[in-house]
Coordinates of C-alpha atoms in Angstrom, one line a residue:
Chain L
M8 CA 1.8 22.9 2.9
K9 CA -0.2 22.0 -0.1
D10 CA -0.3 18.2 -0.7
P11 CA 0.3 17.4 -4.5
L12 CA -1.0 13.8 -3.7
L13 CA -4.4 14.8 -2.3
P14 CA -7.1 14.7 -4.8
H15 CA -9.9 17.2 -5.2
L16 CA -13.5 16.0 -5.3
V17 CA -15.0 16.6 -8.8
E18 CA -18.4 16.0 -10.3
M19 CA -18.9 14.3 -13.5
Q20 CA -20.9 16.6 -16.0
S21 CA -21.3 14.3 -19.0
W22 CA -20.5 10.9 -20.3
Q23 CA -20.4 9.6 -23.9
Q24 CA -19.5 6.4 -25.6
E25 CA -17.0 6.9 -28.4
S26 CA -16.3 3.3 -29.4
E27 CA -16.8 -0.1 -27.9
L28 CA -14.2 0.4 -25.1
V29 CA -13.5 4.2 -25.4
F30 CA -15.5 6.9 -23.8
T31 CA -15.2 10.7 -23.1
F32 CA -16.5 12.3 -19.9
Q33 CA -16.3 15.8 -18.5
V34 CA -15.9 16.9 -14.9
A35 CA -16.2 20.3 -13.3
P36 CA -12.7 21.6 -12.6
P37 CA -11.7 22.1 -9.0
E38 CA -11.8 25.8 -7.9
E39 CA -8.0 26.3 -7.6
Y40 CA -7.4 24.3 -10.8
G41 CA -6.4 27.2 -13.0
S42 CA -5.7 26.2 -16.6
F43 CA -4.0 23.3 -18.4
R44 CA -1.7 23.2 -21.4
A45 CA -2.4 20.9 -24.5
G46 CA -0.7 17.6 -23.7
Q47 CA -1.0 17.6 -19.9
F48 CA -2.7 15.0 -17.8
N49 CA -4.6 14.6 -14.7
M50 CA -4.6 11.9 -12.0
L51 CA -8.0 10.5 -11.7
Y52 CA -9.1 8.6 -8.4
L53 CA -11.7 6.2 -7.6
P54 CA -12.0 5.3 -3.9
G55 CA -11.0 1.6 -3.4
M56 CA -9.8 1.3 -6.9
G57 CA -6.9 3.7 -7.2
E58 CA -5.5 6.2 -9.4
S59 CA -4.9 6.4 -13.2
A60 CA -3.1 9.0 -15.2
I61 CA -5.3 10.3 -18.0
S62 CA -4.6 13.0 -20.7
I63 CA -6.8 15.9 -20.9
S64 CA -8.6 15.8 -24.4
G65 CA -10.7 18.9 -24.3
D66 CA -10.4 22.7 -25.1
P67 CA -7.6 24.4 -23.0
A68 CA -9.8 27.6 -23.3
D69 CA -12.7 26.0 -21.7
R70 CA -12.3 26.9 -18.0
N71 CA -15.7 25.1 -17.1
H72 CA -15.1 21.6 -18.1
L73 CA -12.1 19.1 -18.0
T74 CA -12.5 16.5 -20.6
H75 CA -10.9 13.0 -20.6
T76 CA -11.2 10.3 -23.2
V77 CA -10.4 6.9 -21.7
R78 CA -10.0 3.4 -23.0
A79 CA -11.4 0.9 -20.5
V80 CA -8.5 -1.4 -20.1
G81 CA -7.4 -1.4 -16.4
N82 CA -9.2 -1.5 -13.0
V83 CA -9.8 2.2 -12.7
T84 CA -10.7 2.9 -16.3
R85 CA -13.1 0.1 -16.4
A86 CA -14.7 1.4 -13.3
L87 CA -14.9 4.9 -14.9
H88 CA -16.6 3.4 -17.8
G89 CA -19.5 2.4 -15.5
L90 CA -20.0 5.8 -14.0
R91 CA -22.5 8.3 -15.2
P92 CA -23.2 12.1 -14.1
P93 CA -23.4 13.3 -11.4
A94 CA -20.8 10.6 -10.0
R95 CA -18.1 12.2 -8.0
I96 CA -14.4 11.1 -8.5
G97 CA -11.0 12.5 -7.3
L98 CA -8.8 14.6 -9.5
R99 CA -5.2 16.0 -9.2
G100 CA -3.5 18.1 -11.8
P101 CA -2.6 19.2 -14.3
F102 CA 0.7 17.4 -14.5
G103 CA 3.5 17.2 -17.1
R104 CA 4.9 19.3 -19.8
G105 CA 2.6 19.9 -22.8
W106 CA 3.2 20.1 -26.5
P107 CA 5.5 23.0 -27.7
L108 CA 2.8 25.0 -29.4
A109 CA 4.7 28.2 -29.2
A110 CA 7.6 26.7 -31.1
A111 CA 5.3 25.9 -33.9
E112 CA 4.1 29.5 -34.4
G113 CA 4.8 30.7 -37.9
R114 CA 5.4 27.2 -39.1
E115 CA 3.4 24.2 -40.2
L116 CA 1.8 22.0 -37.6
L117 CA 1.6 18.3 -38.4
L118 CA -0.2 16.1 -35.9
M119 CA 0.2 12.3 -36.2
A120 CA -2.1 10.2 -34.0
G121 CA -2.7 6.5 -33.5
G122 CA -5.9 5.3 -31.8
I123 CA -6.4 6.9 -28.6
G124 CA -3.3 8.9 -29.0
L125 CA -5.6 11.5 -30.6
A126 CA -6.9 12.3 -27.2
P127 CA -3.9 14.3 -25.9
L128 CA -3.5 15.9 -29.3
R129 CA -7.1 17.1 -29.6
P130 CA -6.3 20.2 -27.2
V131 CA -3.7 21.2 -29.8
L132 CA -6.3 21.2 -32.5
F133 CA -8.7 23.3 -30.4
Q134 CA -6.1 25.7 -29.8
A135 CA -4.5 25.9 -33.1
L136 CA -7.7 26.0 -35.1
A137 CA -8.9 28.8 -32.9
A138 CA -6.0 30.9 -34.1
P139 CA -5.3 29.4 -37.6
E140 CA -3.4 32.7 -38.5
R141 CA -0.5 31.6 -36.3
Y142 CA 0.4 28.6 -38.4
Q143 CA 1.1 28.1 -42.0
R144 CA -1.0 24.9 -42.1
V145 CA -2.5 22.6 -39.6
T146 CA -2.7 18.9 -40.6
L147 CA -3.9 15.8 -38.7
L148 CA -2.8 12.2 -39.9
L149 CA -4.8 9.6 -38.1
G150 CA -4.5 5.9 -37.9
A151 CA -7.2 3.8 -36.3
R152 CA -7.9 0.0 -36.2
S153 CA -11.3 0.4 -38.0
P154 CA -13.5 3.3 -39.1
E155 CA -15.7 2.7 -36.1
E156 CA -12.8 3.4 -33.7
I157 CA -11.9 6.8 -35.2
L158 CA -12.5 9.3 -32.3
Y159 CA -14.4 12.6 -32.5
S160 CA -15.0 11.9 -36.3
E161 CA -17.8 14.3 -36.6
Q162 CA -15.9 17.1 -35.1
L163 CA -12.8 16.2 -37.2
L164 CA -14.9 16.4 -40.4
R165 CA -16.3 19.8 -39.2
W166 CA -12.8 21.1 -38.7
K167 CA -11.8 19.8 -42.0
S168 CA -14.8 21.4 -43.8
D169 CA -15.0 24.7 -41.8
A170 CA -11.7 25.4 -40.0
G171 CA -9.1 24.6 -42.8
L172 CA -7.8 21.4 -41.1
Q173 CA -6.0 19.1 -43.6
F174 CA -7.2 15.7 -42.2
L175 CA -6.4 12.3 -43.6
A176 CA -7.2 9.0 -41.9
T177 CA -6.2 5.4 -42.5
V178 CA -7.5 2.1 -40.9
D179 CA -6.1 -1.3 -40.5
V180 CA -9.4 -2.9 -41.3
A181 CA -11.9 -1.1 -43.5
S182 CA -15.7 -1.5 -43.6
A183 CA -17.7 -1.4 -46.7
A184 CA -18.6 2.1 -46.4
W185 CA -14.9 3.3 -45.8
R186 CA -13.7 5.6 -48.5
G187 CA -10.4 6.5 -46.8
D188 CA -7.0 4.7 -46.8
V189 CA -6.2 1.3 -45.5
G190 CA -2.7 0.8 -44.1
V191 CA -0.2 2.3 -41.8
I192 CA 0.0 5.9 -40.8
T193 CA 3.5 6.4 -42.2
D194 CA 2.1 5.9 -45.7
L195 CA -0.4 8.8 -45.1
V196 CA 2.5 11.2 -44.9
Q197 CA 3.2 11.3 -48.6
R198 CA -0.4 11.8 -49.5
A199 CA -0.6 15.0 -47.5
A200 CA 0.5 18.4 -48.6
I201 CA 3.3 19.3 -46.2
N202 CA 6.4 21.4 -46.4
P203 CA 8.9 19.3 -44.3
Q204 CA 11.3 22.1 -43.7
Q205 CA 8.7 24.2 -42.2
T206 CA 7.1 21.4 -40.2
V207 CA 6.8 20.9 -36.4
A208 CA 5.5 17.5 -35.8
M209 CA 3.6 16.2 -32.7
V210 CA 3.1 12.5 -32.5
C211 CA 1.2 10.3 -30.1
G212 CA 0.3 6.6 -30.3
P213 CA 2.0 3.2 -29.6
E214 CA 5.6 3.4 -29.2
I215 CA 6.4 1.3 -32.4
M216 CA 4.3 4.0 -34.3
L217 CA 6.3 6.8 -32.7
R218 CA 9.6 5.2 -33.9
F219 CA 8.4 4.7 -37.4
C220 CA 6.7 8.0 -37.7
A221 CA 10.0 9.6 -36.6
R222 CA 12.0 7.8 -39.2
R223 CA 9.6 8.6 -41.9
L224 CA 9.4 12.3 -41.1
R225 CA 13.3 12.5 -41.0
E226 CA 13.4 10.8 -44.3
L227 CA 11.1 13.6 -45.7
G228 CA 13.4 16.3 -44.3
V229 CA 11.6 17.2 -41.1
A230 CA 14.3 18.3 -38.7
S231 CA 14.9 15.8 -35.8
D232 CA 14.3 18.4 -33.0
A233 CA 11.1 19.4 -34.6
I234 CA 9.5 16.1 -34.0
H235 CA 7.8 15.8 -30.6
V236 CA 6.3 12.6 -29.1
S237 CA 4.2 11.9 -26.2
L238 CA 5.3 8.8 -24.3
E239 CA 3.4 6.5 -22.0
R240 CA 4.7 4.6 -18.9
H241 CA 2.9 3.7 -15.7
M242 CA 2.4 6.8 -13.6
Q243 CA 1.3 6.6 -10.0
C244 CA 2.1 10.0 -8.6
G245 CA 2.6 12.7 -11.3
T246 CA 5.3 14.4 -9.1
G247 CA 8.4 12.4 -9.7
F248 CA 8.2 10.5 -6.4
C249 CA 7.2 7.0 -7.2
G250 CA 9.7 6.2 -9.8
H251 CA 7.7 4.1 -12.0
C252 CA 7.4 6.2 -15.2
Q253 CA 11.3 6.6 -15.6
L254 CA 12.9 6.4 -19.0
G255 CA 16.6 6.9 -18.8
P256 CA 17.1 10.1 -17.0
Y257 CA 13.5 11.3 -17.4
F258 CA 10.5 11.2 -15.2
L259 CA 7.7 10.9 -17.9
C260 CA 5.3 12.6 -15.5
K261 CA 7.2 15.8 -14.9
D262 CA 9.9 15.9 -17.7
G263 CA 7.4 14.8 -20.2
P264 CA 5.1 13.1 -21.3
V265 CA 6.0 15.2 -24.3
F266 CA 9.7 15.0 -25.4
A267 CA 11.6 16.3 -28.5
Y268 CA 12.3 13.0 -30.2
P269 CA 16.1 13.1 -30.2
A270 CA 16.0 13.3 -26.4
V271 CA 14.5 10.0 -25.9
E272 CA 15.4 8.2 -29.0
P273 CA 18.4 6.2 -27.7
Y274 CA 16.2 4.9 -24.9
L275 CA 13.2 4.0 -27.1
M276 CA 15.6 2.1 -29.4
T277 CA 16.9 0.0 -26.5
Q278 CA 14.9 -3.2 -25.9
E279 CA 13.1 -3.4 -22.5
F280 CA 14.6 -0.1 -21.3
Chain C
M3 CA 33.5 27.1 16.6
L4 CA 35.2 25.5 19.5
M5 CA 35.6 21.7 19.6
Q6 CA 34.5 19.9 22.6
R7 CA 35.8 16.8 24.3
W8 CA 33.0 14.5 25.6
T9 CA 33.0 11.2 27.6
P10 CA 30.8 8.3 27.0
R11 CA 28.7 9.6 29.8
D12 CA 28.3 12.8 27.9
L13 CA 26.8 11.0 25.0
Q14 CA 24.4 9.2 27.3
A15 CA 23.5 12.6 28.9
L16 CA 22.6 13.9 25.4
I17 CA 20.5 10.9 24.7
D18 CA 18.7 11.2 28.0
G19 CA 18.3 15.1 27.6
L20 CA 16.8 14.8 24.2
R21 CA 14.4 12.1 25.4
A22 CA 13.4 14.1 28.4
E23 CA 12.4 17.0 26.0
G24 CA 10.1 14.6 24.1
V25 CA 12.5 14.0 21.1
R26 CA 12.3 10.5 19.6
V27 CA 16.1 9.4 19.8
L28 CA 16.7 7.0 16.9
G29 CA 20.0 5.2 16.7
P30 CA 21.9 1.8 16.4
R31 CA 20.8 -1.1 18.6
V32 CA 21.7 -4.9 18.3
G33 CA 18.8 -6.9 17.0
D34 CA 18.3 -9.8 14.5
A35 CA 22.2 -10.3 14.7
A36 CA 22.8 -7.0 13.1
I37 CA 23.0 -3.3 13.9
L38 CA 19.6 -1.9 13.4
Y39 CA 18.3 1.6 13.6
D40 CA 15.4 2.0 16.1
E41 CA 14.3 4.0 19.1
I42 CA 17.2 4.0 21.6
E43 CA 17.9 4.6 25.2
T44 CA 21.6 3.7 25.1
L45 CA 24.4 2.8 22.6
P46 CA 25.6 -0.6 22.1
I47 CA 29.2 -1.1 23.5
G48 CA 32.0 -3.0 21.7
C49 CA 30.3 -4.1 18.6
G50 CA 32.0 -4.5 15.4
D51 CA 31.0 -6.2 12.1
E52 CA 32.5 -8.1 9.3
Q53 CA 31.3 -7.5 5.7
A54 CA 32.0 -8.9 2.3
P55 CA 29.9 -9.4 -0.8
G56 CA 26.8 -11.3 0.4
H57 CA 28.1 -11.4 3.9
Y58 CA 27.5 -9.6 7.3
R59 CA 28.4 -10.8 10.7
L60 CA 28.4 -8.9 14.0
T61 CA 31.6 -9.4 15.8
A62 CA 32.7 -8.6 19.5
R63 CA 35.6 -6.0 19.6
H64 CA 36.4 -6.5 23.2
D65 CA 36.6 -2.7 23.7
Q66 CA 34.4 0.1 24.9
S67 CA 33.7 1.6 21.4
R68 CA 30.2 2.9 20.7
F69 CA 30.7 3.2 17.1
G70 CA 33.2 0.6 16.1
Y71 CA 31.0 -1.0 13.5
N72 CA 29.8 0.2 10.0
L73 CA 26.4 -0.1 8.3
G74 CA 23.7 -2.6 9.0
P75 CA 20.7 -3.2 6.9
S76 CA 18.7 -0.3 8.3
T77 CA 18.7 3.0 6.7
W78 CA 17.5 6.4 8.1
K79 CA 15.1 6.7 5.2
Q80 CA 12.7 4.4 7.0
F81 CA 12.0 7.3 9.4
L82 CA 11.8 10.1 6.8
F83 CA 10.1 8.1 4.1
P84 CA 8.4 5.2 6.0
P85 CA 8.0 1.8 4.4
E86 CA 4.3 2.2 4.5
E87 CA 2.4 5.6 5.0
A88 CA -1.3 6.6 4.7
I89 CA -1.5 9.5 2.3
F90 CA -5.2 10.2 2.5
R91 CA -8.5 8.5 3.5
V92 CA -12.0 8.8 2.0
Q93 CA -14.8 9.2 4.6
D94 CA -18.4 10.0 3.7
G95 CA -17.4 10.9 0.3
E96 CA -14.6 13.5 1.4
F97 CA -10.9 13.2 0.9
I98 CA -9.2 13.7 4.2
S99 CA -5.4 14.1 4.4
C100 CA -3.5 11.6 6.7
R101 CA -0.5 13.9 6.9
E102 CA 0.2 14.5 10.6
Q103 CA 2.5 16.8 12.5
P104 CA 5.4 14.5 13.1
D105 CA 7.3 13.9 16.4
K106 CA 10.5 15.7 16.8
M107 CA 13.3 13.2 15.9
A108 CA 17.1 12.9 16.5
F109 CA 19.1 10.5 14.4
F110 CA 22.1 9.4 16.5
G111 CA 25.2 8.1 14.8
V112 CA 24.6 9.2 11.2
R113 CA 27.6 8.3 9.0
A114 CA 29.0 10.5 6.3
C115 CA 27.5 8.4 3.4
E116 CA 24.2 8.4 5.2
L117 CA 24.2 12.2 5.6
A118 CA 24.8 12.4 2.0
A119 CA 21.9 10.0 1.3
I120 CA 19.6 12.1 3.3
S121 CA 20.4 15.1 1.2
I122 CA 19.9 13.1 -1.9
Q123 CA 16.4 12.1 -0.7
D124 CA 15.7 15.7 0.1
R125 CA 16.0 16.4 -3.6
V126 CA 13.6 13.8 -4.5
F127 CA 10.9 14.8 -2.0
I128 CA 11.5 18.5 -1.8
G129 CA 12.1 19.3 -5.3
D130 CA 9.7 20.3 -8.1
F131 CA 6.9 19.1 -5.9
A132 CA 7.2 18.9 -2.2
D133 CA 5.9 15.8 -0.2
P134 CA 4.5 17.4 2.9
G135 CA 5.0 14.4 5.1
Y136 CA 8.7 14.0 4.1
A137 CA 9.2 17.9 4.4
S138 CA 7.7 18.2 7.9
R139 CA 9.7 15.2 9.2
R140 CA 12.8 16.6 7.9
E141 CA 12.2 20.0 9.5
N142 CA 11.7 18.4 12.8
L143 CA 15.0 16.5 12.8
L144 CA 18.2 16.7 14.6
L145 CA 21.3 15.0 12.9
I146 CA 24.0 13.9 15.1
A147 CA 26.7 12.4 12.8
V148 CA 29.8 10.4 13.5
N149 CA 33.1 10.3 11.6
C150 CA 33.9 6.7 10.8
S151 CA 36.9 5.3 12.6
Q152 CA 37.0 2.2 10.4
A153 CA 35.7 1.0 7.0
S154 CA 33.9 -2.1 6.4
G155 CA 35.0 -4.6 3.7
N156 CA 32.2 -3.2 1.4
C157 CA 32.6 0.6 2.0
F158 CA 33.7 2.8 -0.9
C159 CA 32.6 6.3 0.2
A160 CA 36.0 7.7 -0.4
S161 CA 35.5 6.9 -4.1
T162 CA 32.2 8.5 -4.5
G163 CA 33.4 11.6 -2.4
D164 CA 30.8 11.2 0.4
G165 CA 33.0 10.1 3.3
P166 CA 34.5 9.0 5.5
A167 CA 34.6 12.6 7.0
V168 CA 31.1 13.9 7.7
G169 CA 30.1 16.7 5.3
V170 CA 27.7 19.6 5.4
G171 CA 24.2 19.2 6.9
A172 CA 24.7 17.7 10.4
D173 CA 23.9 19.4 13.6
L174 CA 26.7 17.7 15.6
I175 CA 29.7 15.7 14.4
L176 CA 31.2 13.2 16.8
T177 CA 34.6 11.5 16.4
E178 CA 35.3 8.4 18.5
L179 CA 39.0 8.1 19.7
R180 CA 40.8 5.6 21.8
P181 CA 38.3 2.8 21.5
E182 CA 39.6 0.9 24.5
D183 CA 38.6 3.8 26.7
P184 CA 36.8 6.1 24.3
Y185 CA 36.3 9.8 24.3
Y186 CA 34.7 12.0 21.7
L187 CA 35.7 15.1 19.7
V188 CA 32.4 17.1 19.2
E189 CA 31.8 19.8 16.7
A190 CA 28.7 21.7 15.8
Q191 CA 27.6 22.9 12.3
T192 CA 24.3 24.5 13.3
E193 CA 22.8 26.6 16.1
A194 CA 20.9 23.5 17.3
G195 CA 24.2 21.7 17.5
Q196 CA 25.8 24.5 19.5
L197 CA 22.9 24.4 21.8
M198 CA 23.5 20.7 22.4
M199 CA 27.2 21.4 23.0
S200 CA 26.5 24.1 25.6
A201 CA 23.8 21.9 27.3
I202 CA 26.4 19.1 27.8
G203 CA 29.2 21.5 28.3
G204 CA 32.5 19.4 27.9
P205 CA 35.9 20.8 28.0
A206 CA 37.4 22.3 24.9
A207 CA 39.5 19.9 22.8
A208 CA 43.2 20.4 22.6
T209 CA 44.8 21.2 19.2
G210 CA 46.5 17.7 19.1
E211 CA 43.2 16.1 19.3
I212 CA 42.0 17.7 16.0
D213 CA 45.1 16.2 14.4
A214 CA 44.0 12.9 16.0
R215 CA 40.5 13.2 14.3
D216 CA 42.3 13.7 10.9
E217 CA 44.5 10.8 11.5
V218 CA 41.6 8.5 12.3
L219 CA 39.8 9.6 9.0
A220 CA 42.9 9.1 6.9
A221 CA 43.3 5.6 8.4
T222 CA 39.7 4.8 7.6
R223 CA 40.2 6.0 4.0
L224 CA 43.2 3.8 3.7
Q225 CA 41.2 1.0 5.1
M226 CA 38.8 1.0 2.1
Q227 CA 39.8 -1.7 -0.3
R228 CA 37.1 -1.1 -2.9
E229 CA 37.6 1.5 -5.4
F230 CA 35.0 2.8 -7.9
A231 CA 35.7 5.0 -10.8
T232 CA 32.8 7.6 -10.9
E233 CA 34.1 10.1 -13.5
G234 CA 32.0 10.1 -16.8
I235 CA 29.9 7.3 -15.4
A236 CA 26.6 8.6 -16.8
E237 CA 27.8 8.8 -20.4
A238 CA 29.7 5.5 -20.0
L239 CA 26.7 3.5 -18.8
Y240 CA 24.2 5.1 -21.2
S241 CA 26.4 4.3 -24.1
A242 CA 26.6 0.5 -22.9
L243 CA 22.9 -0.3 -22.7
D244 CA 23.6 -3.1 -25.0
H245 CA 26.7 -4.4 -23.3
P246 CA 26.9 -8.2 -23.1
H247 CA 27.8 -8.0 -19.3
W248 CA 24.1 -7.1 -18.5
D249 CA 23.3 -10.7 -19.4
V250 CA 26.2 -12.1 -17.3
V251 CA 24.9 -10.3 -14.2
A252 CA 21.3 -11.3 -14.9
E253 CA 22.5 -14.9 -14.6
R254 CA 23.2 -14.4 -11.0
C255 CA 20.8 -11.6 -10.1
L256 CA 17.7 -13.1 -8.3
A257 CA 15.6 -9.9 -8.8
C258 CA 14.8 -10.2 -5.1
G259 CA 15.0 -6.3 -4.6
N260 CA 17.2 -6.5 -1.4
C261 CA 19.6 -4.0 -2.8
T262 CA 16.7 -1.5 -3.3
Q263 CA 15.4 -2.1 0.2
V264 CA 18.7 -1.5 2.0
C265 CA 19.7 1.4 -0.3
P266 CA 19.5 4.7 1.6
T267 CA 18.6 6.6 -1.6
C268 CA 16.2 4.2 -3.5
F269 CA 12.7 6.1 -3.4
C270 CA 10.5 4.0 -5.7
S271 CA 7.0 3.5 -4.1
S272 CA 3.6 2.1 -5.1
T273 CA 0.2 3.0 -3.9
R274 CA -2.6 0.7 -3.0
E275 CA -6.2 1.0 -1.4
H276 CA -6.7 -0.2 2.0
V277 CA -10.3 -1.0 2.3
N278 CA -11.7 -1.0 5.9
P279 CA -14.7 -3.4 5.8
V280 CA -16.0 -1.8 9.0
G281 CA -17.6 1.6 8.0
L282 CA -16.5 1.1 4.3
G283 CA -13.7 3.7 4.7
V284 CA -10.8 3.6 2.2
T285 CA -7.2 4.6 2.9
H286 CA -4.9 5.5 0.1
M287 CA -1.5 4.0 1.2
R288 CA 2.0 4.3 -0.2
R289 CA 4.7 1.7 0.3
W290 CA 8.2 1.1 -0.8
E291 CA 8.4 -0.7 -4.1
S292 CA 11.3 -2.0 -6.0
C293 CA 12.2 -1.6 -9.7
F294 CA 13.2 -5.3 -9.5
A295 CA 9.6 -6.2 -9.0
A296 CA 8.0 -7.7 -12.2
D297 CA 5.0 -5.3 -12.2
H298 CA 7.0 -2.1 -11.4
S299 CA 6.9 -1.4 -15.2
Y300 CA 3.4 -2.4 -15.8
L301 CA 1.9 -0.7 -18.7
S302 CA -1.6 -1.5 -20.1
G303 CA -1.5 -5.1 -20.9
G304 CA 2.2 -5.9 -20.3
V305 CA 5.4 -4.9 -18.6
V306 CA 8.1 -2.8 -20.2
R307 CA 11.0 -4.7 -18.4
P308 CA 10.1 -8.5 -18.3
S309 CA 13.7 -9.8 -18.1
V310 CA 15.9 -9.6 -15.0
K311 CA 18.6 -8.3 -17.1
S312 CA 16.4 -5.2 -18.0
R313 CA 15.5 -4.7 -14.4
Y314 CA 19.2 -4.8 -13.1
R315 CA 20.1 -2.4 -15.9
Q316 CA 17.3 -0.1 -14.9
W317 CA 18.4 -0.1 -11.3
L318 CA 22.1 0.4 -12.0
T319 CA 21.8 3.0 -14.7
H320 CA 19.2 4.9 -12.8
K321 CA 21.3 4.9 -9.6
L322 CA 24.6 5.8 -11.2
A323 CA 23.5 7.8 -14.4
G324 CA 19.9 8.9 -14.4
W325 CA 20.2 10.3 -10.9
E326 CA 23.0 12.7 -12.0
L327 CA 20.7 14.2 -14.6
Q328 CA 17.6 14.2 -12.4
F329 CA 19.1 15.5 -9.2
G330 CA 22.5 16.8 -10.0
V331 CA 24.1 14.0 -7.8
S332 CA 24.9 10.4 -8.1
G333 CA 22.3 8.1 -6.4
C334 CA 25.1 6.2 -4.8
T335 CA 27.0 7.4 -1.7
G336 CA 29.4 4.3 -1.4
C337 CA 27.8 2.8 1.7
G338 CA 28.1 -0.7 0.2
R339 CA 24.9 -2.1 1.7
C340 CA 23.7 -3.4 -1.6
I341 CA 26.9 -5.5 -1.7
S342 CA 26.6 -6.8 1.7
W343 CA 22.9 -7.7 1.5
C344 CA 22.8 -9.2 -2.0
P345 CA 22.0 -12.9 -1.4
V346 CA 24.4 -13.8 -4.2
G347 CA 27.1 -11.1 -3.4
I348 CA 26.7 -9.1 -6.6
D349 CA 29.2 -6.1 -6.1
L350 CA 28.1 -3.1 -8.3
T351 CA 31.6 -1.7 -8.3
E352 CA 32.8 -4.9 -10.1
E353 CA 29.9 -4.9 -12.5
V354 CA 30.3 -1.3 -13.5
A355 CA 34.0 -1.9 -14.0
E356 CA 33.0 -4.8 -16.5
I357 CA 30.5 -2.7 -18.3
R358 CA 32.9 0.2 -18.6
R359 CA 35.6 -2.1 -20.2
P360 CA 35.8 -1.3 -23.8
L361 CA 34.5 -4.4 -26.0

């Protein structure tokens, strides 16, 4: 019997600093890996340190690399920060349910990301911008602490100029060179050209941001069940065995991490749930 | 299938026979002033117990019964989902599975609520994903169940619908009659059970004895004082997440996690790395964990459930509501262990009744 808890040994192919604590690295997929869907995650393992659930931030069509963008905040992620190719690590996956891209076909795709919340949304951009005829419009609204902390900025600007991405960013604290907005991401919504009735929204960021984005989108007339969020809880197994990542009746690891907002709203609105 | 009539000697012959075939026979033994589940060679005789919220005492029944007590702190899950287990190890840069072919096991004296609990954990560990360790232990298991001929002060399996009559899934079902000089009615539910019956070969039971079994079960049902309304419980609890009674429970709850450790269905676990300083090998271990632990809900830089109130609410809503939606069954089989082993005697049936009371 295949053991879903046994990692594969994979080799790091590249490592790149994104901002002070955030970095992106690629590993060669294990032979039997197959493909992943935008929004899914892998369990990465370092011997003696443990495992960490990390979303996949690369192109789903790329079968030769698995890309992860990580913020060095815990034991495992800090250790990953110190590794360089050709380091070998453990990997299991992919786990979880991804973004409902099929449901967005023929409609407008609105992505809202806060900070590193952009990582699990970037596969959506790869996929949607490779087939732009499937969507009326693709929009990315991005919030970051500072201009320096905007991830993948060159690629985003390229997608904006060459691939028809409507892209707006806002920061909490601007630098002298910053020409974009300052403030919260919910204020960006009214500056973007969107047709709320046609919109399928995908939102990822801190939980408080999800709640306010959902409220703002509803006020604009986006249907509640067209708002999808990716949630975060501690995940140790990815398989529903360990119980850590539960939110109400859901295991985030296998029922999520992506949910239609109305399904999780009552639980997100309950303190300490 | 014919029902047989066995003597206590036949029970012993079954234990001996299974052991002779190399089967690990696990069952009740007296230890630490309680009934524990462990490897056994014989069954305890004349033991009873006395249970109330926060209270468990072994008593002497002054009879020859082998199953005259109810549940102790042990659960069968310790054998199917061990408290600590090696998942894989890292040796010379390779990941090597620690999953092994398990011993053949027989659980001797499984009660109705416990059989139900095993089938619930089956759904957790052999569902969307299968845990190979659990699955292989489960495949190599004989279940010898026993109908309860008495209820403890904390039992409420009749309310949850899991007992006291043993349901589907056991290989053999025993019913103990006439405790002062006991004999056993034996039924098989599976081929393995039929094989055990033909190996022991007791006489066929008379029709009147089948009625005697049903009378014992009816009496046990009547003995249960605790009632628990399960209908509509998931909606009721999820719509009462802000009920003030959660604060009242939290004033008493110590967040010790005893309830989760004695619960036959609780399945939360944590992993840790066991580093062997000799040879620098690493073993990836999994051990039981509790949603009452402060770091259970750890999330980059904080915990989701810092208060005792939020942890008790998580446990209770998951057990009685979330479970239904996750696995199609409640996570509670009415065994009452969490009531007996709560150091402050919190009784979930009472707490639920309070929380379901309209404000």
